Coordinates of C-alpha atoms and ligand atoms in Angstrom, one line a residue:
M26 CA 0.0 0.0 0.0
R27 CA 1.5 3.3 -1.0
L28 CA 0.5 6.9 -0.7
Q29 CA 1.2 10.0 -2.8
I30 CA 1.4 13.2 -0.9
S31 CA 2.1 16.3 -2.9
G32 CA 4.1 14.3 -5.4
L33 CA 6.3 12.6 -2.8
K34 CA 6.1 8.9 -2.7
V35 CA 6.0 7.8 0.8
A36 CA 5.5 4.4 2.4
H37 CA 2.2 3.8 4.0
Y38 CA 3.6 3.8 7.4
P39 CA 2.7 5.6 10.6
F40 CA 4.7 8.7 11.3
L41 CA 6.0 8.9 7.8
T42 CA 2.6 10.1 6.5
R43 CA 1.9 12.0 9.7
R44 CA 5.2 13.9 9.6
S45 CA 5.5 14.2 5.9
C46 CA 2.3 16.1 5.8
F47 CA 3.6 18.1 8.6
Q48 CA 6.8 18.8 6.8
L49 CA 5.1 19.7 3.6
Q50 CA 3.2 22.3 5.4
L51 CA 6.6 23.8 6.0
V52 CA 6.0 23.8 9.7
A53 CA 9.4 24.7 11.0
Q54 CA 8.4 24.5 14.6
K55 CA 10.6 22.3 16.7
E56 CA 8.7 19.0 16.6
T57 CA 10.5 19.5 18.2
L58 CA 9.3 -12.7 35.1
H59 CA 8.5 -15.2 34.9
H60 CA 5.9 -18.0 35.3
A61 CA 3.1 -17.3 37.7
T62 CA 4.2 -18.9 40.8
S63 CA 2.9 -19.0 44.3
K64 CA 6.3 -19.8 45.7
L65 CA 7.1 -16.7 47.6
G66 CA 10.7 -17.8 48.2
E67 CA 11.4 -18.3 44.5
N68 CA 10.0 -14.8 43.8
Y69 CA 12.2 -13.3 46.5
M70 CA 15.3 -15.0 45.2
R71 CA 14.5 -13.9 41.7
T72 CA 14.0 -10.3 42.7
A73 CA 17.2 -10.4 44.7
L74 CA 19.2 -11.8 41.8
I75 CA 17.8 -9.2 39.4
S76 CA 18.8 -6.5 41.9
I77 CA 22.3 -7.9 42.2
L78 CA 22.6 -8.0 38.4
T79 CA 21.4 -4.5 38.0
L80 CA 23.9 -3.3 40.6
L81 CA 26.7 -5.1 38.8
L82 CA 25.8 -3.5 35.5
A83 CA 25.4 -0.1 37.1
G84 CA 28.7 -0.6 38.9
M85 CA 30.5 -1.2 35.6
A86 CA 29.4 2.1 34.3
S87 CA 30.3 3.9 37.5
A88 CA 33.7 2.2 37.6
G89 CA 34.6 3.9 34.4
I90 CA 35.0 0.8 32.3
T91 CA 35.3 1.7 28.7
A92 CA 33.9 -0.8 26.2
S93 CA 34.9 -0.8 22.6
P94 CA 32.0 0.2 20.3
D95 CA 33.6 -2.3 17.8
I96 CA 32.3 -5.2 19.9
K97 CA 28.5 -5.3 19.9
V98 CA 26.5 -7.4 22.3
D99 CA 23.0 -7.4 23.7
Q100 CA 23.8 -5.3 26.7
V101 CA 21.0 -6.9 28.7
G102 CA 21.8 -10.5 28.0
Y103 CA 21.0 -13.8 26.5
P104 CA 18.9 -16.7 27.7
P105 CA 21.1 -19.8 28.5
N106 CA 19.8 -22.1 25.8
S107 CA 19.6 -19.6 23.0
Q108 CA 22.0 -18.8 20.2
K109 CA 24.5 -16.2 21.4
I110 CA 26.5 -14.1 19.0
A111 CA 28.5 -10.9 19.4
I112 CA 29.5 -8.8 16.4
V113 CA 33.0 -7.5 16.0
T114 CA 33.7 -4.6 13.5
A115 CA 37.5 -4.3 13.8
P116 CA 39.9 -6.8 12.3
A117 CA 40.8 -9.6 14.7
E118 CA 41.3 -13.3 14.9
T119 CA 40.0 -14.6 18.2
F120 CA 37.8 -13.7 21.2
Q121 CA 37.4 -14.7 24.8
V122 CA 34.4 -14.6 27.1
K123 CA 35.4 -13.5 30.5
Q124 CA 33.6 -13.5 33.8
A125 CA 32.8 -9.9 34.9
S126 CA 33.6 -10.5 38.6
D127 CA 37.2 -11.6 38.2
G128 CA 38.1 -11.6 34.5
A129 CA 38.4 -15.4 34.4
V130 CA 38.3 -16.8 30.9
V131 CA 35.3 -19.1 30.6
L132 CA 35.3 -19.6 26.8
Q133 CA 37.5 -18.8 23.8
G134 CA 37.0 -19.1 20.1
K135 CA 37.8 -17.9 16.7
L136 CA 35.9 -15.1 15.0
S137 CA 34.2 -15.9 11.7
A138 CA 35.6 -14.7 8.4
A139 CA 35.0 -11.0 7.7
V140 CA 32.0 -10.1 5.6
P141 CA 30.8 -6.7 4.5
D142 CA 27.4 -5.4 5.6
N143 CA 26.0 -3.1 3.0
D144 CA 23.3 -1.6 5.3
S145 CA 25.8 -0.3 7.8
G146 CA 29.0 -0.1 5.8
D147 CA 30.7 -2.2 8.6
T148 CA 32.9 -5.2 8.0
I149 CA 31.7 -7.9 10.3
Q150 CA 33.1 -10.9 12.1
A151 CA 30.9 -12.9 14.5
A152 CA 31.8 -14.4 17.9
D153 CA 29.6 -17.3 18.6
F154 CA 29.5 -18.3 22.2
S155 CA 26.3 -20.3 22.2
S156 CA 27.9 -23.1 24.1
L157 CA 28.2 -21.0 27.2
R158 CA 25.1 -21.7 29.2
K159 CA 26.2 -21.0 32.7
T160 CA 24.2 -18.2 34.5
G161 CA 26.5 -15.2 35.2
V162 CA 27.6 -11.8 34.1
Y163 CA 30.3 -11.7 31.4
Y164 CA 32.0 -9.6 28.8
I165 CA 33.7 -10.4 25.5
E166 CA 37.4 -9.5 25.0
V167 CA 39.0 -9.3 21.6
P168 CA 42.8 -9.1 21.5
G169 CA 43.8 -5.9 19.8
V170 CA 40.3 -4.4 19.9
G171 CA 39.2 -4.3 23.5
R172 CA 36.3 -5.4 25.6
S173 CA 32.5 -5.3 25.3
W174 CA 29.9 -4.0 27.7
D175 CA 28.9 -6.5 30.4
F176 CA 25.9 -8.7 29.7
A177 CA 24.1 -11.5 31.6
I178 CA 23.4 -15.1 30.7
R179 CA 20.3 -16.1 32.7
P180 CA 16.8 -17.5 32.1
D181 CA 15.1 -14.3 33.2
A182 CA 17.5 -12.0 31.4
Y183 CA 14.7 -9.8 30.2
S184 CA 12.5 -9.6 33.3
R185 CA 13.8 -6.2 34.3
T186 CA 13.6 -4.8 30.8
Y187 CA 10.0 -6.1 30.4
Y188 CA 9.1 -4.4 33.7
L189 CA 10.6 -1.0 32.6
A190 CA 9.1 -1.2 29.1
M191 CA 5.6 -2.0 30.3
R192 CA 5.8 0.4 33.2
A193 CA 6.8 3.1 30.7
F194 CA 3.1 3.2 29.7
Y195 CA 2.3 4.4 33.2
G196 CA 4.7 7.2 32.6
Q197 CA 2.7 8.2 29.5
R198 CA -0.6 8.5 31.4
C199 CA -2.6 11.6 30.7
G200 CA -5.2 13.3 32.9
T201 CA -3.6 12.2 36.1
A202 CA -0.5 12.8 38.3
V203 CA 2.3 10.3 37.6
D204 CA 5.1 9.3 39.9
L205 CA 7.6 6.5 39.2
G206 CA 8.3 6.4 42.9
P207 CA 11.5 5.9 45.0
E208 CA 13.0 3.7 42.3
F209 CA 13.2 6.7 40.0
P210 CA 13.1 9.8 42.2
G211 CA 12.2 13.0 40.3
F212 CA 10.4 11.2 37.5
S213 CA 6.9 12.6 38.2
H214 CA 4.4 15.2 37.1
P215 CA 1.1 16.6 38.4
V216 CA -2.2 16.1 36.6
C217 CA -2.3 17.3 33.0
H218 CA -4.6 18.1 30.1
L219 CA -7.9 18.4 32.0
D220 CA -9.1 21.2 29.8
A221 CA -10.9 19.3 27.1
R222 CA -13.4 20.5 24.5
F223 CA -14.9 19.7 21.1
H224 CA -13.1 21.2 18.1
S225 CA -15.4 22.7 15.5
S226 CA -14.5 19.8 13.1
S227 CA -16.2 17.3 15.5
G228 CA -19.8 18.3 14.9
K229 CA -20.2 19.3 18.5
E230 CA -19.1 22.2 20.6
G231 CA -18.2 23.2 24.1
P232 CA -16.2 21.7 27.0
V233 CA -16.3 18.0 27.6
H234 CA -15.1 15.7 30.3
V235 CA -12.8 13.5 28.2
T236 CA -9.5 12.8 29.9
G237 CA -7.2 9.8 30.3
G238 CA -5.3 7.6 27.9
W239 CA -1.6 7.7 27.1
H240 CA 0.3 10.5 25.6
D241 CA 1.0 9.1 22.1
A242 CA 4.7 9.7 21.6
G243 CA 7.1 12.5 22.2
D244 CA 4.1 14.8 22.1
Y245 CA 1.0 15.0 24.3
G246 CA -1.6 14.1 21.6
R247 CA -3.9 11.1 21.8
Y248 CA -4.9 9.4 18.6
V249 CA -7.5 6.5 18.5
V250 CA -5.9 4.7 15.5
N251 CA -2.5 4.4 17.1
S252 CA -4.0 3.7 20.4
G253 CA -5.9 0.8 18.9
A254 CA -2.7 -0.7 17.4
T255 CA -0.9 -0.3 20.7
T256 CA -3.6 -1.5 23.0
S257 CA -4.3 -4.6 20.8
T258 CA -0.6 -5.5 20.7
L259 CA -0.5 -5.4 24.5
L260 CA -3.7 -7.4 24.9
R261 CA -2.4 -9.9 22.4
A262 CA 0.7 -10.3 24.5
W263 CA -1.6 -11.0 27.4
E264 CA -3.6 -13.6 25.4
M265 CA -0.5 -15.4 24.3
F266 CA 1.8 -15.1 27.3
G267 CA -0.7 -14.3 30.2
P268 CA 0.6 -17.0 32.5
K269 CA 4.0 -15.5 32.4
L270 CA 2.7 -11.9 32.9
A271 CA -0.1 -12.3 35.4
S272 CA 1.9 -12.0 38.6
I273 CA 4.4 -9.4 37.4
K274 CA 3.9 -6.2 39.5
L275 CA 4.4 -2.9 37.7
N276 CA 4.1 -0.8 40.9
I277 CA 1.3 1.3 39.5
P278 CA -1.6 2.8 41.5
E279 CA -3.8 -0.3 40.7
T280 CA -1.2 -2.8 41.9
G281 CA -2.8 -5.3 44.3
N282 CA -6.4 -4.7 43.2
G283 CA -6.8 -8.3 42.0
T284 CA -6.4 -7.6 38.3
P285 CA -3.1 -8.4 36.7
D286 CA -1.1 -5.1 36.4
I287 CA -0.7 -5.3 32.6
L288 CA -4.4 -5.3 32.3
S289 CA -4.9 -2.5 34.7
E290 CA -2.4 -0.4 32.7
V291 CA -4.0 -1.2 29.4
R292 CA -7.5 -0.3 30.9
W293 CA -6.3 3.2 31.5
N294 CA -6.1 3.7 27.8
L295 CA -9.2 1.7 27.0
E296 CA -11.3 3.9 29.1
W297 CA -10.2 6.9 27.1
M298 CA -10.8 5.1 23.8
L299 CA -14.4 4.3 25.0
K300 CA -14.9 8.0 25.8
M301 CA -14.0 8.9 22.2
Q302 CA -17.2 7.1 21.0
D303 CA -20.1 9.2 20.1
E304 CA -23.7 8.2 20.8
D305 CA -24.3 7.0 17.3
G306 CA -21.4 4.5 17.7
G307 CA -18.8 6.4 15.6
V308 CA -15.4 7.3 17.1
W309 CA -13.7 10.6 16.8
H310 CA -10.2 10.4 15.3
K311 CA -8.1 12.2 17.8
Q312 CA -7.8 14.5 20.8
T313 CA -5.0 16.9 20.6
S314 CA -4.1 20.6 20.8
E315 CA -4.1 22.5 17.5
R316 CA -0.3 22.5 17.3
F317 CA 2.5 20.8 19.2
C318 CA 3.6 22.6 22.4
G319 CA 7.3 23.3 23.1
F320 CA 9.4 21.0 25.2
V321 CA 7.5 21.5 28.4
M322 CA 6.2 19.1 31.0
P323 CA 2.6 18.0 30.4
Q324 CA 1.1 20.1 33.2
D325 CA 2.7 23.1 31.6
D326 CA 1.0 22.6 28.2
H327 CA -2.0 24.8 28.6
M328 CA -3.4 24.5 25.1
P329 CA -6.9 22.9 25.3
S330 CA -7.1 19.3 24.3
E331 CA -9.6 19.2 21.5
I332 CA -11.7 16.3 20.1
M333 CA -11.3 16.5 16.4
G334 CA -13.5 15.1 13.6
T335 CA -13.6 15.1 9.8
G336 CA -15.3 18.5 9.6
A337 CA -18.5 17.2 7.9
P338 CA -21.1 14.6 8.7
P339 CA -20.8 12.0 10.0
Y340 CA -17.7 13.6 11.7
K341 CA -16.2 10.4 13.0
S342 CA -13.7 8.3 11.0
S343 CA -14.1 4.7 9.9
C344 CA -10.5 3.7 10.8
A345 CA -10.9 5.0 14.3
T346 CA -14.3 3.4 14.7
A347 CA -13.1 0.0 13.4
N348 CA -10.1 0.2 15.7
L349 CA -12.4 0.7 18.7
A350 CA -14.7 -2.2 17.5
A351 CA -11.7 -4.5 17.4
V352 CA -10.0 -3.4 20.6
A353 CA -13.2 -3.3 22.6
A354 CA -14.1 -6.8 21.3
I355 CA -10.8 -8.1 22.7
A356 CA -11.4 -6.3 26.0
A357 CA -14.8 -7.9 26.3
R358 CA -13.2 -11.4 26.5
V359 CA -10.0 -10.5 28.2
Y360 CA -11.5 -8.5 31.1
A361 CA -14.5 -10.8 31.7
P362 CA -12.8 -12.9 34.5
Y363 CA -11.8 -9.7 36.3
D364 CA -14.6 -7.2 35.8
K365 CA -17.8 -8.4 34.1
D366 CA -19.4 -4.9 34.0
F367 CA -16.4 -3.5 32.1
A368 CA -16.3 -6.4 29.8
A369 CA -20.0 -6.0 29.0
R370 CA -19.6 -2.2 28.5
S371 CA -16.7 -2.9 26.1
L372 CA -18.8 -5.4 24.1
V373 CA -21.7 -2.9 23.8
A374 CA -19.2 -0.3 22.5
A375 CA -17.7 -2.8 20.0
R376 CA -21.1 -3.7 18.6
K377 CA -22.1 -0.1 18.2
A378 CA -18.8 0.7 16.5
W379 CA -19.3 -2.3 14.1
A380 CA -22.8 -1.1 13.2
W381 CA -21.4 2.3 12.5
I382 CA -18.7 1.1 10.1
E383 CA -21.2 -1.1 8.3
V384 CA -23.0 2.1 7.3
H385 CA -19.9 4.3 7.0
P386 CA -17.1 2.0 5.7
N387 CA -14.7 4.6 4.3
V388 CA -14.8 8.0 6.0
T389 CA -11.2 9.1 6.3
F390 CA -9.6 11.8 8.3
T391 CA -7.3 14.7 7.4
N392 CA -6.3 17.5 9.7
P393 CA -8.8 20.3 9.9
P394 CA -7.5 23.6 8.6
G395 CA -5.0 25.2 10.9
V396 CA -4.4 22.0 12.9
Q397 CA -0.7 20.9 12.8
T398 CA -0.6 17.9 15.2
G399 CA -0.3 14.3 14.0
V400 CA -2.7 13.0 11.4
Y401 CA -2.6 9.2 11.4
D402 CA -4.3 9.6 8.0
D403 CA -5.0 6.0 7.2
R404 CA -6.8 6.1 3.8
V405 CA -7.9 2.5 3.8
C406 CA -10.1 1.2 6.6
S407 CA -11.2 -2.1 5.2
D408 CA -8.3 -3.9 6.9
E409 CA -9.4 -2.5 10.3
H410 CA -12.9 -3.6 9.4
L411 CA -11.7 -7.1 8.7
W412 CA -9.8 -7.1 11.9
A413 CA -12.9 -6.0 13.9
A414 CA -14.9 -8.9 12.3
A415 CA -12.3 -11.4 13.5
E416 CA -12.2 -10.0 17.0
L417 CA -16.0 -9.9 17.3
W418 CA -16.3 -13.4 15.9
R419 CA -13.8 -14.7 18.4
T420 CA -15.6 -13.0 21.3
T421 CA -19.2 -13.5 20.4
G422 CA -19.4 -16.5 18.1
E423 CA -22.1 -14.7 16.1
P424 CA -22.3 -15.8 12.4
A425 CA -22.5 -12.4 10.8
Y426 CA -18.9 -11.5 11.9
N427 CA -17.6 -14.9 10.7
R428 CA -19.3 -14.4 7.4
Y429 CA -17.8 -11.0 6.9
F430 CA -14.3 -12.4 7.6
I431 CA -14.6 -15.4 5.3
E432 CA -16.0 -13.2 2.4
N433 CA -13.3 -10.6 2.7
Y434 CA -10.0 -11.9 4.0
R435 CA -8.6 -13.1 0.7
K436 CA -8.2 -9.4 -0.4
F437 CA -5.5 -9.0 2.2
R438 CA -3.4 -12.0 1.3
P439 CA -0.5 -12.6 1.5
I440 CA 1.1 -11.7 4.8
P441 CA 3.9 -9.2 4.0
S442 CA 7.4 -10.2 4.9
V443 CA 8.8 -6.7 5.0
G444 CA 8.4 -4.2 7.8
Y445 CA 7.2 -1.2 5.9
A446 CA 4.0 -3.0 5.1
V447 CA 3.1 -3.6 8.7
G448 CA 2.1 -1.1 11.3
W449 CA -0.7 0.9 12.8
S450 CA -2.3 1.4 9.5
S451 CA -2.2 -2.2 8.3
E452 CA -4.2 -4.3 10.6
A453 CA -5.4 -7.2 8.4
V454 CA -2.7 -9.5 9.7
M455 CA -4.0 -8.9 13.3
G456 CA -7.4 -10.1 12.1
F457 CA -5.8 -13.1 10.4
W458 CA -4.0 -14.2 13.5
T459 CA -7.1 -13.7 15.7
Y460 CA -9.2 -15.7 13.3
A461 CA -6.6 -18.6 13.1
L462 CA -6.6 -18.7 17.0
T463 CA -10.4 -18.9 17.2
K464 CA -11.7 -22.2 18.4
R465 CA -15.4 -22.0 17.5
T466 CA -17.6 -24.2 15.5
G467 CA -18.1 -22.5 12.2
T468 CA -14.5 -21.1 11.9
D469 CA -13.5 -21.9 8.3
P470 CA -10.8 -24.6 8.5
H471 CA -9.5 -23.6 5.0
A472 CA -9.0 -20.0 6.0
V473 CA -7.3 -21.1 9.2
A474 CA -5.0 -23.5 7.3
D475 CA -4.2 -20.7 4.8
I476 CA -3.4 -18.2 7.5
R477 CA -1.2 -20.6 9.3
Q478 CA 0.6 -21.6 6.1
M479 CA 1.2 -18.0 5.1
T480 CA 2.5 -17.1 8.6
L481 CA 4.9 -20.0 8.7
A482 CA 6.2 -19.4 5.2
T483 CA 6.8 -15.7 6.0
A484 CA 8.4 -16.7 9.3
R485 CA 10.8 -19.1 7.5
E486 CA 11.7 -16.4 5.0
I487 CA 12.4 -13.9 7.7
A488 CA 14.4 -16.4 9.8
E489 CA 16.6 -17.3 6.8
R490 CA 17.1 -13.7 5.9
T491 CA 18.0 -12.8 9.5
Q492 CA 20.5 -15.7 9.8
N493 CA 22.2 -14.5 6.6
N494 CA 22.3 -10.9 7.6
P495 CA 25.7 -10.0 9.0
Y496 CA 24.2 -8.3 12.0
H497 CA 21.6 -11.0 12.4
V498 CA 18.7 -8.6 12.1
G499 CA 15.6 -9.0 10.1
L500 CA 15.6 -5.5 8.7
T501 CA 15.9 -5.2 4.9
T502 CA 17.7 -2.2 3.3
R503 CA 14.4 -0.4 2.7
D504 CA 13.2 -1.0 6.3
Y505 CA 15.5 1.7 7.5
E506 CA 12.9 4.4 7.6
W507 CA 10.6 6.1 10.1
G508 CA 10.1 3.7 13.0
S509 CA 12.6 1.1 11.8
N510 CA 13.0 -0.2 15.3
D511 CA 9.3 -1.0 15.2
F512 CA 9.9 -3.1 12.0
A513 CA 12.6 -5.1 13.9
A514 CA 10.2 -5.7 16.8
H515 CA 7.3 -6.6 14.3
Y516 CA 9.5 -9.3 12.8
G517 CA 9.9 -10.7 16.3
I518 CA 6.1 -10.6 16.8
L519 CA 5.5 -12.5 13.5
L520 CA 8.1 -15.1 14.4
L521 CA 6.5 -15.6 17.9
M522 CA 3.1 -16.0 16.2
A523 CA 4.5 -18.6 13.8
N524 CA 6.1 -20.3 16.8
A525 CA 2.6 -20.5 18.4
F526 CA 1.3 -22.2 15.3
E527 CA 4.2 -24.6 14.9
P528 CA 6.9 -24.5 17.6
N529 CA 10.3 -24.0 16.0
R530 CA 13.5 -23.1 17.9
A531 CA 14.7 -21.1 14.9
F532 CA 11.7 -18.8 15.1
V533 CA 12.3 -18.1 18.7
D534 CA 16.0 -17.5 18.2
T535 CA 15.3 -15.2 15.2
A536 CA 12.8 -13.2 17.3
L537 CA 15.6 -12.9 19.9
D538 CA 18.0 -11.7 17.2
N539 CA 15.7 -8.7 16.5
L540 CA 15.6 -8.0 20.3
H541 CA 19.4 -8.2 20.5
Y542 CA 19.6 -5.6 17.7
L543 CA 17.4 -3.2 19.8
L544 CA 19.4 -3.8 22.9
G545 CA 22.8 -3.1 21.6
R546 CA 23.9 -5.5 18.9
N547 CA 23.8 -2.8 16.2
T548 CA 26.2 -0.6 14.4
F549 CA 26.1 2.0 17.2
S550 CA 26.7 -0.5 20.0
L551 CA 23.7 1.4 21.5
S552 CA 20.7 0.1 23.5
F553 CA 17.7 1.8 21.9
V554 CA 15.8 1.6 25.2
T555 CA 16.3 4.3 27.7
Q556 CA 18.0 3.3 31.0
V557 CA 18.5 -0.2 29.8
G558 CA 22.0 -1.6 29.1
S559 CA 25.4 0.1 29.8
N560 CA 25.2 2.4 26.7
P561 CA 21.6 3.4 26.1
V562 CA 19.8 6.2 24.3
R563 CA 20.0 9.3 26.4
H564 CA 18.3 12.1 24.4
P565 CA 15.0 10.7 23.0
H566 CA 12.5 13.1 21.4
H567 CA 10.2 12.9 24.4
R568 CA 8.9 16.1 26.0
P569 CA 9.0 14.9 29.7
S570 CA 12.6 13.7 29.2
G571 CA 13.6 17.0 27.7
A572 CA 11.8 19.3 30.0
D573 CA 12.3 17.8 33.5
N574 CA 15.4 18.2 35.7
N575 CA 16.6 14.6 35.6
P576 CA 19.9 14.0 33.8
E577 CA 18.6 10.7 32.5
P578 CA 15.5 10.3 30.2
W579 CA 12.4 8.5 31.5
P580 CA 13.1 4.8 31.7
G581 CA 12.2 1.9 29.5
L582 CA 11.3 3.9 26.3
L583 CA 12.2 2.6 22.8
A584 CA 13.5 5.1 20.3
G585 CA 12.4 5.1 16.6
G586 CA 15.7 4.0 15.1
P587 CA 17.7 4.7 11.9
N588 CA 15.8 6.4 9.2
A589 CA 17.3 6.9 5.7
A590 CA 14.4 9.2 4.6
R591 CA 15.9 11.9 6.9
Q592 CA 12.7 13.9 7.6
D593 CA 14.2 16.2 10.2
R594 CA 17.0 18.8 10.2
V595 CA 19.4 16.7 12.4
L596 CA 19.2 13.8 10.0
A597 CA 19.3 16.0 6.9
S598 CA 22.5 17.6 8.1
L599 CA 24.3 14.2 8.2
P600 CA 26.9 13.4 5.5
F601 CA 26.3 10.5 3.1
L602 CA 25.9 7.4 5.1
P603 CA 24.6 3.9 4.6
P604 CA 20.9 3.6 5.8
A605 CA 21.5 1.8 9.1
K606 CA 23.8 4.7 10.2
I607 CA 21.3 7.4 9.7
Y608 CA 20.4 8.0 13.3
V609 CA 21.4 10.5 15.9
D610 CA 20.8 10.3 19.7
N611 CA 19.5 13.9 19.6
Q612 CA 16.3 15.2 21.1
D613 CA 15.6 17.2 17.9
S614 CA 15.7 14.2 15.7
Y615 CA 12.1 13.3 15.8
A616 CA 12.4 11.2 12.7
S617 CA 14.9 8.8 14.3
N618 CA 14.8 9.3 18.1
E619 CA 11.1 9.8 19.0
I620 CA 9.4 7.4 21.4
A621 CA 5.9 6.2 20.5
I622 CA 3.4 3.9 22.2
N623 CA 2.9 1.7 19.2
W624 CA 6.6 0.6 19.0
Q625 CA 6.7 0.5 22.8
A626 CA 3.9 -2.1 22.6
S627 CA 5.9 -4.1 20.0
L628 CA 8.9 -4.1 22.3
V629 CA 6.7 -5.3 25.2
F630 CA 5.3 -8.1 23.1
L631 CA 8.8 -9.2 22.1
L632 CA 10.1 -9.2 25.7
A633 CA 7.0 -10.9 27.0
G634 CA 7.6 -13.8 24.5
Q635 CA 11.1 -14.3 25.9
L636 CA 10.2 -14.4 29.6
P637 CA 10.8 -17.8 31.3
Ligands
ZN5 ZN1 -1.6 14.8 29.5

């Protein structure tokens, strides 16, 4: 799916369209842990071990240890039974793995033959230390080059990162005071964005009590379409990995209320999405100010938060409405064991939204005149419509939804194997997977077999491509564009879905490869997640991180990643570079260093799938 905007050909991908429009308007403003267990002792031990590990890694940084950026590892770590590879980009022959505590050599080996990597321009040798399975903290030493950052080998290597990444959503909460507590003193803000009203484009007027939800990205807007993609990814993580996630405490205000914390956090956003539904069932597209505020804390953004519509009847957009239909249908089944009333309310909303899109299947949204905030201008809503049908079928078992899916799904074949075709605007594949996981009499076995076969074939293709890529990442050359880190995470999601259909160690290892890329095994030797790893991103395009007094950014946030399309001044000023190198850890580089809830959710899914 491609879009033409003012003669520029741009991929049909989230922020690219959003920001490209923005740019074309010549707006120069600075856009600017585990298995559920009742064994208290085991939990305690695990927490203690994680704390020790964290201290060790922090101690390394404070001890002034300098790692060579030419030795790239996952700075968080590797599960014991997984494939373990470090990348070396300076000429050398051998490597050693050493124990961090005393420098004892625990493994030594030869580096692989050097190969060029066209995407980064690096010459690459691999250090394979898969045979090392003993739990511990280690580093790689390469004679003549130096040493790597420390990393862990342990079954729960990603528990802490999952905690930070999922808890980052709490930090994005709007309409309430937020405080990350004694663990992160100073990371807090008072209540924000209570001044809400209808924009003239919405078909209504006056003040309205619509608050809540998550700030979308580096800005303080809230957009139903991206909210839907985000929320559904998190609920899918719950549906697939719930037993691993149920007992993980996020230390949020709802902790201890009897509902798993991940579901309580997601509900914060669901409640806002439900408020965006009009009485006729349609859903307004977004709630934002008319333009982006400067780099201020959320409570200091005093522009009214306005509910915006299409400017003409029926005012609501089909993509936003279909998103709510799908997400509320998931909520109806996921929350039923914990809050029957909320589940029932969600189902009513989903049915009303479905009825609305049946009448208005293709009402699309563009920014009203004078409005400069994000657009999320999805021009095709039939994929969201299909997705809603699958979710409603799975939840209700009513034949009309099944019929719609069977009659329409073929239009969206095959499942794309490249990242730029997947994202918040392309949701058919979410519908596919939901349908294939539905165990109801009447589910079409031919469609299920087809979807499984497509998913497995795509997963094999991605796995093979990743194993052949010098950096062991699934990204293709053209994937290095806006939100490339989300593409890497999405490859992981697809591989974990394929593994659910047909367990295959190669799928899990390849999903891990994409996680290793995000956590430091990349050309920059940089963890793209704030406050995670010894050399993380420090200057994300994220207003609270830029405006508060803390030296470090808010924790657990994933940056957008390298972007060869260079849509901001920072990237535009770079010299000629290969695509994987077009990234700067600079707050002003919104096209490569912005955080966003949709790729945050992809990271959470990938991490959830790797928890023990
Ligand atoms: Zn807010």
